Coordinates of C-alpha atoms and ligand atoms in Angstrom, one line a residue:
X20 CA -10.9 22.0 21.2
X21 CA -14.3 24.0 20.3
X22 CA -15.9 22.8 17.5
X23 CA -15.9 24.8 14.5
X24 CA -18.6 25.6 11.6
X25 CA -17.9 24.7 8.0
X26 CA -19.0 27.0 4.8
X27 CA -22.2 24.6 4.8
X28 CA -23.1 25.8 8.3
X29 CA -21.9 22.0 9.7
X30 CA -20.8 21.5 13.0
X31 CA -16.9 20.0 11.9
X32 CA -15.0 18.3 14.5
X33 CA -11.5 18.9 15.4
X34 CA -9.0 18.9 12.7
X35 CA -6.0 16.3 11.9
X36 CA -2.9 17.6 11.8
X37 CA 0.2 15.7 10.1
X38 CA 3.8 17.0 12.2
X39 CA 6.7 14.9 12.3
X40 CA 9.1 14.9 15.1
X41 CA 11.8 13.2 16.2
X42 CA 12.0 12.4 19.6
X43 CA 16.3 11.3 18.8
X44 CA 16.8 14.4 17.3
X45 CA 18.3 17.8 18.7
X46 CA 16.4 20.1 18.8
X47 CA 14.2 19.4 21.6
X48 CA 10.4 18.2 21.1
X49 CA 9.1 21.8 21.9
X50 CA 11.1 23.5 19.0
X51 CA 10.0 20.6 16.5
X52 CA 7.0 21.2 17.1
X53 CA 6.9 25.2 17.1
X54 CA 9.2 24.7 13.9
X55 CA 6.6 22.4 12.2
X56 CA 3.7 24.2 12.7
X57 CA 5.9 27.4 11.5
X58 CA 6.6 26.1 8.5
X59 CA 3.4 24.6 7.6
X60 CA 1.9 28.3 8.5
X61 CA 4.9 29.7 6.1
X62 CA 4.3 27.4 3.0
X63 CA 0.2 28.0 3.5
X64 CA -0.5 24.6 4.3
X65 CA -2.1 26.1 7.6
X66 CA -4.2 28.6 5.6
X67 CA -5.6 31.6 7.6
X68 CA -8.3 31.3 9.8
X69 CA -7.4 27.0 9.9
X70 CA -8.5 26.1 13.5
X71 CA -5.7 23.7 15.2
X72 CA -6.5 20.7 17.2
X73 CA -7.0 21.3 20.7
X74 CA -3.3 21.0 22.6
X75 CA -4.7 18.0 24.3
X76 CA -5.5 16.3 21.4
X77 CA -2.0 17.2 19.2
X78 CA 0.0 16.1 22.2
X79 CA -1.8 12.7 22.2
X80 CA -1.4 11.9 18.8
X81 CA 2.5 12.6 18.7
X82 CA 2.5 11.0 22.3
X83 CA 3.9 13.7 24.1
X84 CA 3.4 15.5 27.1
X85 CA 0.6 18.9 26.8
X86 CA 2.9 21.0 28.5
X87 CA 5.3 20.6 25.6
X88 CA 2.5 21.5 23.2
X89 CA 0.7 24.3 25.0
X90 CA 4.4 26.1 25.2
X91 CA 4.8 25.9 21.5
X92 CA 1.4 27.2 20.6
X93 CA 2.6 29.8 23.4
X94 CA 5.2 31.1 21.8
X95 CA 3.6 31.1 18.2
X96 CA 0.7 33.0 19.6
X97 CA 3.5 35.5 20.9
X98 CA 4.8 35.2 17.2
X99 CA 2.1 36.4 15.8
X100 CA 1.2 33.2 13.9
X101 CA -1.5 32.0 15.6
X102 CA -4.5 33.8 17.5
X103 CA -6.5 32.4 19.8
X104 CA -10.0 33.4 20.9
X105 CA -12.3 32.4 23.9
X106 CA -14.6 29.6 22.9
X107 CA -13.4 28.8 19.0
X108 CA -9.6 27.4 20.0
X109 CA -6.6 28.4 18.4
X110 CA -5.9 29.5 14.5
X111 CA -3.8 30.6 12.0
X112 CA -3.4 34.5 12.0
X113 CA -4.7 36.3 9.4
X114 CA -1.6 38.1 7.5
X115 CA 1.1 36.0 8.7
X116 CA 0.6 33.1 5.6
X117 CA 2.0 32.2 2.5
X118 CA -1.1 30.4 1.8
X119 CA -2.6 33.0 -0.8
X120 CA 0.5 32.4 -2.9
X121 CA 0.6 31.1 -6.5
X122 CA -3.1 32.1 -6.6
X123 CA -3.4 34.3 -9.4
X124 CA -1.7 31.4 -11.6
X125 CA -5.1 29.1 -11.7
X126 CA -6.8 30.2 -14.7
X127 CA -10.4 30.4 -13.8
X128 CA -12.1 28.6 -15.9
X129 CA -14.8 29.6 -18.6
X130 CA -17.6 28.8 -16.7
X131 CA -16.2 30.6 -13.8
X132 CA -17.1 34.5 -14.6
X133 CA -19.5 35.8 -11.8
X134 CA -22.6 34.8 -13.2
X135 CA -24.8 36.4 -10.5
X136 CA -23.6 40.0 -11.7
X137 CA -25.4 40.0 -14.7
X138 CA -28.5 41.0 -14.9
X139 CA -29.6 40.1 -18.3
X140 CA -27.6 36.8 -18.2
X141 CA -28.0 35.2 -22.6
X142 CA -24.7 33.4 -22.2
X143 CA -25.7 29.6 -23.5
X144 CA -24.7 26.2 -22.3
X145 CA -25.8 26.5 -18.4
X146 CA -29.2 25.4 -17.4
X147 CA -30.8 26.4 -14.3
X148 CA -29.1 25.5 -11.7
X149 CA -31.9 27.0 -9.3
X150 CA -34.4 24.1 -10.2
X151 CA -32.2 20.8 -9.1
X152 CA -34.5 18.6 -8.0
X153 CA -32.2 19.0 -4.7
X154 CA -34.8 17.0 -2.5
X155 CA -35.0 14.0 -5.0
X156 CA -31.4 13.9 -5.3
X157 CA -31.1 14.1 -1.5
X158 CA -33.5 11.1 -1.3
X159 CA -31.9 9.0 -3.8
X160 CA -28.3 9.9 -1.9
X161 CA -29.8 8.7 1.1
X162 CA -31.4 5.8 0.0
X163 CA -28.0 4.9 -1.5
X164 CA -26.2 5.2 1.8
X165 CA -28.7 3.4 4.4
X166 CA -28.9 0.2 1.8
X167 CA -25.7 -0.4 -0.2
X168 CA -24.0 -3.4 1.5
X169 CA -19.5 -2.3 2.0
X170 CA -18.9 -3.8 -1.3
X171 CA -20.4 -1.0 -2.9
X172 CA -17.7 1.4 -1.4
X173 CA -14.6 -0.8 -2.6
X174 CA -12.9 0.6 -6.1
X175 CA -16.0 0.5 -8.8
X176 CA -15.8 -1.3 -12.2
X177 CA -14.0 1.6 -14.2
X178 CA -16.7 1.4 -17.0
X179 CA -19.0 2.6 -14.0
X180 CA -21.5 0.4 -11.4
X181 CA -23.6 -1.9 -12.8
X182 CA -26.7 -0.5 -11.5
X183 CA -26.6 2.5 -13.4
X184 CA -25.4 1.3 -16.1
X185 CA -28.3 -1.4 -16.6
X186 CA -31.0 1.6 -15.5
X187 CA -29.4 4.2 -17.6
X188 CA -28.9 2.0 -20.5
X189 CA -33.0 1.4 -20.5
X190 CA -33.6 5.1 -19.9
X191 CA -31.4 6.1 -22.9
X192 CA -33.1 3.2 -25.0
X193 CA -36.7 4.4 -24.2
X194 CA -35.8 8.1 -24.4
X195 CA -33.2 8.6 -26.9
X196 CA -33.7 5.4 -29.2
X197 CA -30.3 4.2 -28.5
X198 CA -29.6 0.8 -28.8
X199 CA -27.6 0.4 -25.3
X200 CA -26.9 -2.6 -23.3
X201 CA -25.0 -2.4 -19.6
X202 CA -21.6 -4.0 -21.1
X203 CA -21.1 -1.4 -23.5
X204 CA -21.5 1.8 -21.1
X205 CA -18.5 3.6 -19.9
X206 CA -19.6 6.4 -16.9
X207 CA -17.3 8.9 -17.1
X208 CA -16.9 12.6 -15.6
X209 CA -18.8 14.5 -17.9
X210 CA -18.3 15.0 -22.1
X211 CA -15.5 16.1 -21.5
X212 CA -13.7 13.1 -19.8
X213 CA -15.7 10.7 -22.3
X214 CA -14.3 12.6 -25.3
X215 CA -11.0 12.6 -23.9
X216 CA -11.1 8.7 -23.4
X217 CA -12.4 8.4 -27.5
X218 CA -9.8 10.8 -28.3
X219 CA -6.9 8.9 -26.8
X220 CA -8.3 5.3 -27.9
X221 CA -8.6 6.6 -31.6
X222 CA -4.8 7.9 -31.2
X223 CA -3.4 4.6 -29.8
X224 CA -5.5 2.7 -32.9
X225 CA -3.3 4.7 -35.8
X226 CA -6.1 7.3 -36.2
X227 CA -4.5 11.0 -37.1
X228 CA -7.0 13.7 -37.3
X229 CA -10.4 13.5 -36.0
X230 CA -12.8 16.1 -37.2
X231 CA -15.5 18.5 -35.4
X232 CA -18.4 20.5 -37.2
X233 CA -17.6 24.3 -37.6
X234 CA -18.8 26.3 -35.7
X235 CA -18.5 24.1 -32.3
X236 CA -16.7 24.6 -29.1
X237 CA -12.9 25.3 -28.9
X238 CA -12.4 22.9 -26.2
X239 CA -13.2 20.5 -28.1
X240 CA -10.6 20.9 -30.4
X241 CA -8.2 21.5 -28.0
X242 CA -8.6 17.8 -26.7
X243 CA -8.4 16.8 -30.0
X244 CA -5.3 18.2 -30.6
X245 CA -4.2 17.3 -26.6
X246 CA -4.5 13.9 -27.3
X247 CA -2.0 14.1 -30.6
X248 CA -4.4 14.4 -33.2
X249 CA -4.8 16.6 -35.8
X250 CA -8.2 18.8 -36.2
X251 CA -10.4 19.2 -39.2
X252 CA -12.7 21.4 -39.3
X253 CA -16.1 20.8 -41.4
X254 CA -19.0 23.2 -42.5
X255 CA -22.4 23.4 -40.9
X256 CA -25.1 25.1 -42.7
X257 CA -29.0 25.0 -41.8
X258 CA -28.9 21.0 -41.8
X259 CA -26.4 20.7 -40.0
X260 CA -22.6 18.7 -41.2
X261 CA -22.1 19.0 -44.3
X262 CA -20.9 15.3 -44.8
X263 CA -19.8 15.4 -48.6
X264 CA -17.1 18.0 -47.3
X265 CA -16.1 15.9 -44.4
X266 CA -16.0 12.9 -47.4
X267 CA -12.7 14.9 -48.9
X268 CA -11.2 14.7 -45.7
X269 CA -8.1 12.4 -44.2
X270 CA -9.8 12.2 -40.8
X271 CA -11.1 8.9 -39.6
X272 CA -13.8 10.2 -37.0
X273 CA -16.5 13.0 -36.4
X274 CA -18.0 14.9 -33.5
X275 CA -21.3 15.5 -33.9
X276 CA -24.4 17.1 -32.5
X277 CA -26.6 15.9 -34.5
X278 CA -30.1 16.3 -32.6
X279 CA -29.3 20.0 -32.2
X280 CA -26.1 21.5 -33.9
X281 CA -24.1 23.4 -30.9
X282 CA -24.3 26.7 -31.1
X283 CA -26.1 27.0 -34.2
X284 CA -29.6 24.8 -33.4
X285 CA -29.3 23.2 -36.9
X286 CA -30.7 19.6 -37.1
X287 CA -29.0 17.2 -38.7
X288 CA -31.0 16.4 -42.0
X289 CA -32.0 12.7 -42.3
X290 CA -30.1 12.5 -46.1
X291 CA -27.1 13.8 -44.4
X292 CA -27.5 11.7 -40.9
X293 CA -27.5 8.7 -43.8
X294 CA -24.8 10.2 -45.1
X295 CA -22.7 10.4 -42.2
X296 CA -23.1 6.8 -41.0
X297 CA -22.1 5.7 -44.9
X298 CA -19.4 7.4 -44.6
X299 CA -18.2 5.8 -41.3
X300 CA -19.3 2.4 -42.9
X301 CA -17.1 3.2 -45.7
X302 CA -14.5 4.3 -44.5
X303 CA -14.6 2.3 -41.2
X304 CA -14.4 5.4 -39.1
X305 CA -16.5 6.6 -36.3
X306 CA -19.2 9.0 -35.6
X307 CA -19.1 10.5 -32.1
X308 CA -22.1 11.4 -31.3
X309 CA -22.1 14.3 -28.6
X310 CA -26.0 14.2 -27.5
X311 CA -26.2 17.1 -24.8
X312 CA -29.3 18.5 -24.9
X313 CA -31.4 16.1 -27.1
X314 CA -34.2 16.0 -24.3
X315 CA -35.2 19.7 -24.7
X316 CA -37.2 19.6 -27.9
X317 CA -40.4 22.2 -27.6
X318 CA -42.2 22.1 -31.0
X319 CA -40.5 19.5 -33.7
X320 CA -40.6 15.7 -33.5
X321 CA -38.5 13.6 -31.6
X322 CA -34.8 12.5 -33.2
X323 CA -33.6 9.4 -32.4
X324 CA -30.4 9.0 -31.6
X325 CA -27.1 7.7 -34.2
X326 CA -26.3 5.1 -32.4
X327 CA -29.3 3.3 -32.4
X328 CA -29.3 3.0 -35.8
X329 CA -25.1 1.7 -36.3
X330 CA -24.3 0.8 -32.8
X331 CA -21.0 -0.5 -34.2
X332 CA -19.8 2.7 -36.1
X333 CA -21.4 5.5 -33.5
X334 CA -20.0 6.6 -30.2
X335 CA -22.1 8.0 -28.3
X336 CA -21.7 10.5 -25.4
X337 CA -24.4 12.0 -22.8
X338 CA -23.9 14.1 -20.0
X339 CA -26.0 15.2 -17.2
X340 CA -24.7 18.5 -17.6
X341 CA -27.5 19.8 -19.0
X342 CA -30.8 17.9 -17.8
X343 CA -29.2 18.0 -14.5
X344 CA -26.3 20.3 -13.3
X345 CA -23.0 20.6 -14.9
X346 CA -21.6 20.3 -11.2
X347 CA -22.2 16.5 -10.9
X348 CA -19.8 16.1 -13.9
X349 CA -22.0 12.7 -14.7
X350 CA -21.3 11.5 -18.2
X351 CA -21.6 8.0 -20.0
X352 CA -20.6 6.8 -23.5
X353 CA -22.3 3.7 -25.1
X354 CA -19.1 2.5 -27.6
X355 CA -19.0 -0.5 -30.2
X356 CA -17.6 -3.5 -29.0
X357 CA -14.1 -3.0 -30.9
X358 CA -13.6 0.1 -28.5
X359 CA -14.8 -1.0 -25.5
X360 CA -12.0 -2.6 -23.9
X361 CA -9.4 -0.1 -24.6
X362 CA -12.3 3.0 -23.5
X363 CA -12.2 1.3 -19.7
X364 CA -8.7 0.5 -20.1
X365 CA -7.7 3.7 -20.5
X366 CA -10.6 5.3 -17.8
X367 CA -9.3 2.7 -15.4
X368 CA -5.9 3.7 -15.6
X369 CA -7.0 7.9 -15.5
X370 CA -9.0 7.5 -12.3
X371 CA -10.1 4.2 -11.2
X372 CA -13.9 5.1 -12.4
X373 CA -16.0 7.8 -11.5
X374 CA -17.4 8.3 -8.0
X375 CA -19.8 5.4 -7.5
X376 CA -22.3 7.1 -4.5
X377 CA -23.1 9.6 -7.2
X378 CA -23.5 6.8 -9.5
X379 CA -26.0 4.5 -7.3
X380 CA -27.6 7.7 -6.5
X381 CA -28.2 8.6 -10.2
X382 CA -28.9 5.0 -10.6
X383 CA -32.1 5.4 -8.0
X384 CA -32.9 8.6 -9.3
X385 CA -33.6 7.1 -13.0
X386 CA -35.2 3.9 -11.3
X387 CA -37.8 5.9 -9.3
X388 CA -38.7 7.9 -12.5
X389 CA -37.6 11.8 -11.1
X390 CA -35.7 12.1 -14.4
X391 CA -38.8 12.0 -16.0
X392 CA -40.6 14.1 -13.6
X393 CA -37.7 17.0 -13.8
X394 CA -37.5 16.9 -17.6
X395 CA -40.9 17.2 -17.9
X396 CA -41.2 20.1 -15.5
X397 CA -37.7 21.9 -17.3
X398 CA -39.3 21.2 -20.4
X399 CA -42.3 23.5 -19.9
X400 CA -39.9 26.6 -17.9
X401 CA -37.6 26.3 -20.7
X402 CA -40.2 26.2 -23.6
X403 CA -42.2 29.4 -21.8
X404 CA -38.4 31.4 -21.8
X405 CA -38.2 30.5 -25.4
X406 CA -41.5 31.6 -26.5
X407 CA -41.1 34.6 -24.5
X408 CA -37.7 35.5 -25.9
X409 CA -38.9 34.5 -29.0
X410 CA -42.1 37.0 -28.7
X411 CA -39.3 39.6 -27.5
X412 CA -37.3 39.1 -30.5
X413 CA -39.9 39.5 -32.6
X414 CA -41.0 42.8 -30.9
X415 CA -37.5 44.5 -30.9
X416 CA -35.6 43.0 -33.5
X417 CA -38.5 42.4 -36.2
X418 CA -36.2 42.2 -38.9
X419 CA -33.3 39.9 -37.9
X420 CA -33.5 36.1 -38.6
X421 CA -33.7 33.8 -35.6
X422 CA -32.1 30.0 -36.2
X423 CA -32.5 26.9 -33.6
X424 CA -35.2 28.0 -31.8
X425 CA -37.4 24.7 -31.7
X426 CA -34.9 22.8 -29.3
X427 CA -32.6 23.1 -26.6
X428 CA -31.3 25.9 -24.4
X429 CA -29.9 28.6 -27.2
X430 CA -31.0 30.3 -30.7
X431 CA -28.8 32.0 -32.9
X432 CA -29.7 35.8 -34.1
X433 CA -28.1 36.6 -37.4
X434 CA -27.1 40.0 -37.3
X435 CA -26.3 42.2 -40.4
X436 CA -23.7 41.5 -42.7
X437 CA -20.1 43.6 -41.2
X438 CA -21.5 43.6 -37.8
X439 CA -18.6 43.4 -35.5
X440 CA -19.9 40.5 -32.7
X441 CA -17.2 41.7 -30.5
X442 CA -18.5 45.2 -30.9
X443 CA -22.3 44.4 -30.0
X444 CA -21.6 42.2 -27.2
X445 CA -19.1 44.9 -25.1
X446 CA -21.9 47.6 -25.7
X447 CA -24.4 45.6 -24.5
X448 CA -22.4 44.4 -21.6
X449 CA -22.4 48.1 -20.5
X450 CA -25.8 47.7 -20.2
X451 CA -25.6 44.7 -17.8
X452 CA -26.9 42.9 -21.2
X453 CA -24.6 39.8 -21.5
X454 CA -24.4 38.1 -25.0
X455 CA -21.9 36.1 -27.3
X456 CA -21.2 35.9 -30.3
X457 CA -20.7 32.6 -33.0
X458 CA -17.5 33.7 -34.3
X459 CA -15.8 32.8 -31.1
X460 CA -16.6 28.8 -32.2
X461 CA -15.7 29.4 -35.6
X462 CA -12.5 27.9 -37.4
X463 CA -12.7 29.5 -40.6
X464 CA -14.4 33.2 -40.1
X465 CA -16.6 32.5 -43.2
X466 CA -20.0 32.1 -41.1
X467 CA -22.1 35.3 -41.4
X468 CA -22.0 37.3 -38.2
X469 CA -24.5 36.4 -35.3
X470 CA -25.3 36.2 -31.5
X471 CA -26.2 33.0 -29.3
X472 CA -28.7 33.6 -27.1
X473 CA -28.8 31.1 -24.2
X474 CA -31.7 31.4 -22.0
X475 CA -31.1 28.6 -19.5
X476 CA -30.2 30.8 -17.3
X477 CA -33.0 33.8 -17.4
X478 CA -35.8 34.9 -15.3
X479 CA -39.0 34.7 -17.1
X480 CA -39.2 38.7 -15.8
X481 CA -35.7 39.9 -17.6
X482 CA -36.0 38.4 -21.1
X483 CA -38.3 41.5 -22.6
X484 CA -35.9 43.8 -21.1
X485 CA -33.3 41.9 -22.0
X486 CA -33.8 42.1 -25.4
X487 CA -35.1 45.7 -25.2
X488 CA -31.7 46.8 -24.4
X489 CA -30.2 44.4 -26.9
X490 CA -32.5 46.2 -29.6
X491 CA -31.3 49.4 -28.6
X492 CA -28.0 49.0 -28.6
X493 CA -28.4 47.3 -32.2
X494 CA -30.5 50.2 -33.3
X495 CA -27.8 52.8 -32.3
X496 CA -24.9 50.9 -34.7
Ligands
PLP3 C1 -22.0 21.0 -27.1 C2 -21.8 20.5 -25.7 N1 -21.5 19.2 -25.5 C3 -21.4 18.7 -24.2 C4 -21.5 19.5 -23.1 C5 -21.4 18.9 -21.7 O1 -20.1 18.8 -21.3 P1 -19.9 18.2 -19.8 O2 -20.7 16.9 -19.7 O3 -18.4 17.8 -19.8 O4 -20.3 19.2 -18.8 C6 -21.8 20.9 -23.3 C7 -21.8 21.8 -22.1 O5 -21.8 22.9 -22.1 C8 -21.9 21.4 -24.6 O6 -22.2 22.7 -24.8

């Protein structure tokens, strides 16, 4: 059986392949076996262009004779099911597969629109991807793999190995003025999974509607309500949650970002971050404290985190989504003590704990400082974007108000009062220009109109033209 070459460019060797026979049963062993690889061709779990072991190597593992093989593969090649070429073995035909089937009903996912198209690329939430510290993170992997002794590949403590959570926990202390301690971490896959976990815990504990800010992200309302819970949607304005509004409310719990407001770059004022955590204390509730992007601050002082300040009454959540890659899905929450248990109860019985490789490998990463060193370096290609798009913005679009613009990866440009966002964004797209719009986050449509400008994602070179052709098609409305 030749070798073949994976999408990576590896060398794979020969494939598995699961066929059951029965050497009882009628019909003979040939047509089982030309029956079984039929159907598995037919139903697409042979997928076009899958190489098939080698006839040698299928007849040993169902311990029968080659001949009995090589005649089957014989008279599917005759079928037109397989295809065989000199030197790369035999493989499903292309054409004669069900495999494609049922494709069109996965959703592709938001994150999933071709990317690489655009030219002028302001869609927020993604950093760049293109400046992974890939050989650091290689290092660390390997690292991880010459030295962890077997019991490090057995099933993981669900709230996440111990390594990382002792290294991350001083990390988040010294960076984000957390007050975290190993026992109270929970690594999870992403946000997203971490918020799922709260959600669920706060449902099975009586709670009934948890609230977001407004604007924020849909998703996150949609696990809100996923997990049984009812949404409530409270006002943002330029500092951030407005807390006296969330005080009128039945719900029992916030998400917040409170060290840069998603999407609108608001900080969360220190009489309302006071607020907030009175509230909780009052009402016994919880903050969640959804810290992104905190590490990309350019020209304002440092904010501490929430749940440094009421470890008992703040849940916090991090991801390496944005520091790092989305792709690693690496995400932690530090939780009070009366929600601990239940949090890795629940991510215990959801997946048994997140991949712990990754984990050790993040673990070495911290540990050798290249968090640090990558930040740093992000920190200075992000803040020369932003003064660059901000210099832009102020060229073209002189007299529109920018928001949000001394943190993270996204401002907000307010556009004129009646502008349709919808409008503006498909006439820019025409011009390979690629921009949102803050409505889409909304809840109530009350917020005055405005676009998001991410600009993890840009070239230096495309931001003044960019905005050049954002201007224009501005000016021509
Ligand atoms: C507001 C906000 N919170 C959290 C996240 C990170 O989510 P995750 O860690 O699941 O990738 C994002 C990513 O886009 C975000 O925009």
């Amino acid at each position: 059986m030749a070798n073949h070459k994976t999408t990576s460019g590896a060398v794979a060797a020969a494939p598995e392949l699961l066929i059951r026979i029965d050497r009882a049963a009628a019909p003979g062993l040939r047509a089982q076996v030309e029956r079984e690889l039929r159907e598995a061709i037919r139903t697409g779990r042979l997928p076009a262009g899958a190489e098939l072991p080698s006839t040698r190597a299928l007849a040993s593992d169902l311990g029968i004779s080659r001949g009995i093989v090589v005649e089957a593969f014989e008279q599917l090649l005759a079928e037109g099911y397989l295809s065989a070429r000199r030197g790369s073995g035999t493989m499903v035909a292309p054409g004669r597969i069900a495999a494609d089937r049922g494709k069109e009903a996965v959703p592709k996912s938001a994150a999933e629109p071709a990317r690489t198209s655009v030219r002028y690329d302001f869609r927020p939430s993604v950093p760049d991807t293109s400046t992974f510290p890939r050989r650091a993170w290689h290092k660390s992997l390997r690292r991880v793999l010459a030295t962890a002794p077997p019991a490090a590949l057995d099933y993981p403590d669900p709230r996440g190995t111990r390594a990382l959570r002792e290294a991350l926990s001083s990390y988040l202390n010294r960076v984000r003025g957390t007050a975290a301690v190993p026992e109270r971490m929970v690594m999870c896959n992403g946000f997203t999974q971490g918020f799922r976990l709260v959600c669920s815990v706060l449902k099975q504990r009586g709670a009934r509607a948890v609230a977001t800010e407004d604007p924020s992200h849909e998703e996150q309302r949609a696990a809100i309500r996923a997990a049984g819970l009812r949404v409530v949607a409270v006002p943002v304005d330029d500092k951030g949650v407005v807390v006296e509004r969330l005080e009128r409310t039945a719900a029992s719990a916030i998400l917040v970002t409170p060290a840069h407001q998603f999407p609108t770059g608001a900080v969360l004022a220190p009489q309302r971050r006071a607020a907030l955590l009175a509230w909780a204390t009052r009402r016994q509730g919880f903050v969640i404290e959804d810290d992104y992007d905190a590490e990309y601050r350019y020209d304002r002082d440092p904010i501490g985190s929430l749940q440094g300040v009421a470890p008992e009454r703040v849940v916090y959540i991090g991801s390496a989504s944005k520091t790092l890659a989305p792709a690693l899905r690496l995400g932690w929450l530090v939780a009070p003590v009366e929600l601990l248990k239940d949090l890795a109860r629940i991510k215990e019985m959801e997946d048994r704990g997140s991949p712990g490789i990754e984990q050790l490998a993040f673990a070495d990463f911290l540990e050798c400082g290249e968090l640090d060193r990558h930040l740093r370096r992000m920190r200075r290609i992000y803040r020369r974007r932003r003064d660059l798009l901000a210099k832009a913005l102020r060229t073209h679009l002189p007299r529109h108000r920018v928001f949000g613009i001394a943190a993270g990866l996204n401002l907000m440009l307010e556009l004129p009062a009646g502008a349709d966002e919808e409008v503006i964004a498909a006439a820019a797209a025409a011009h390979s220009v690629h921009v949102g719009g803050v409505q889409r986050y909304c809840v109530r449509p009350n917020t005055s109109p405005a676009l998001i400008l991410g600009y993890g994602m840009l070239r230096e070179s495309a931001i003044a033209e960019g905005i050049r052709r954002l201007a224009a098609v501005l000016d021509s409305r």
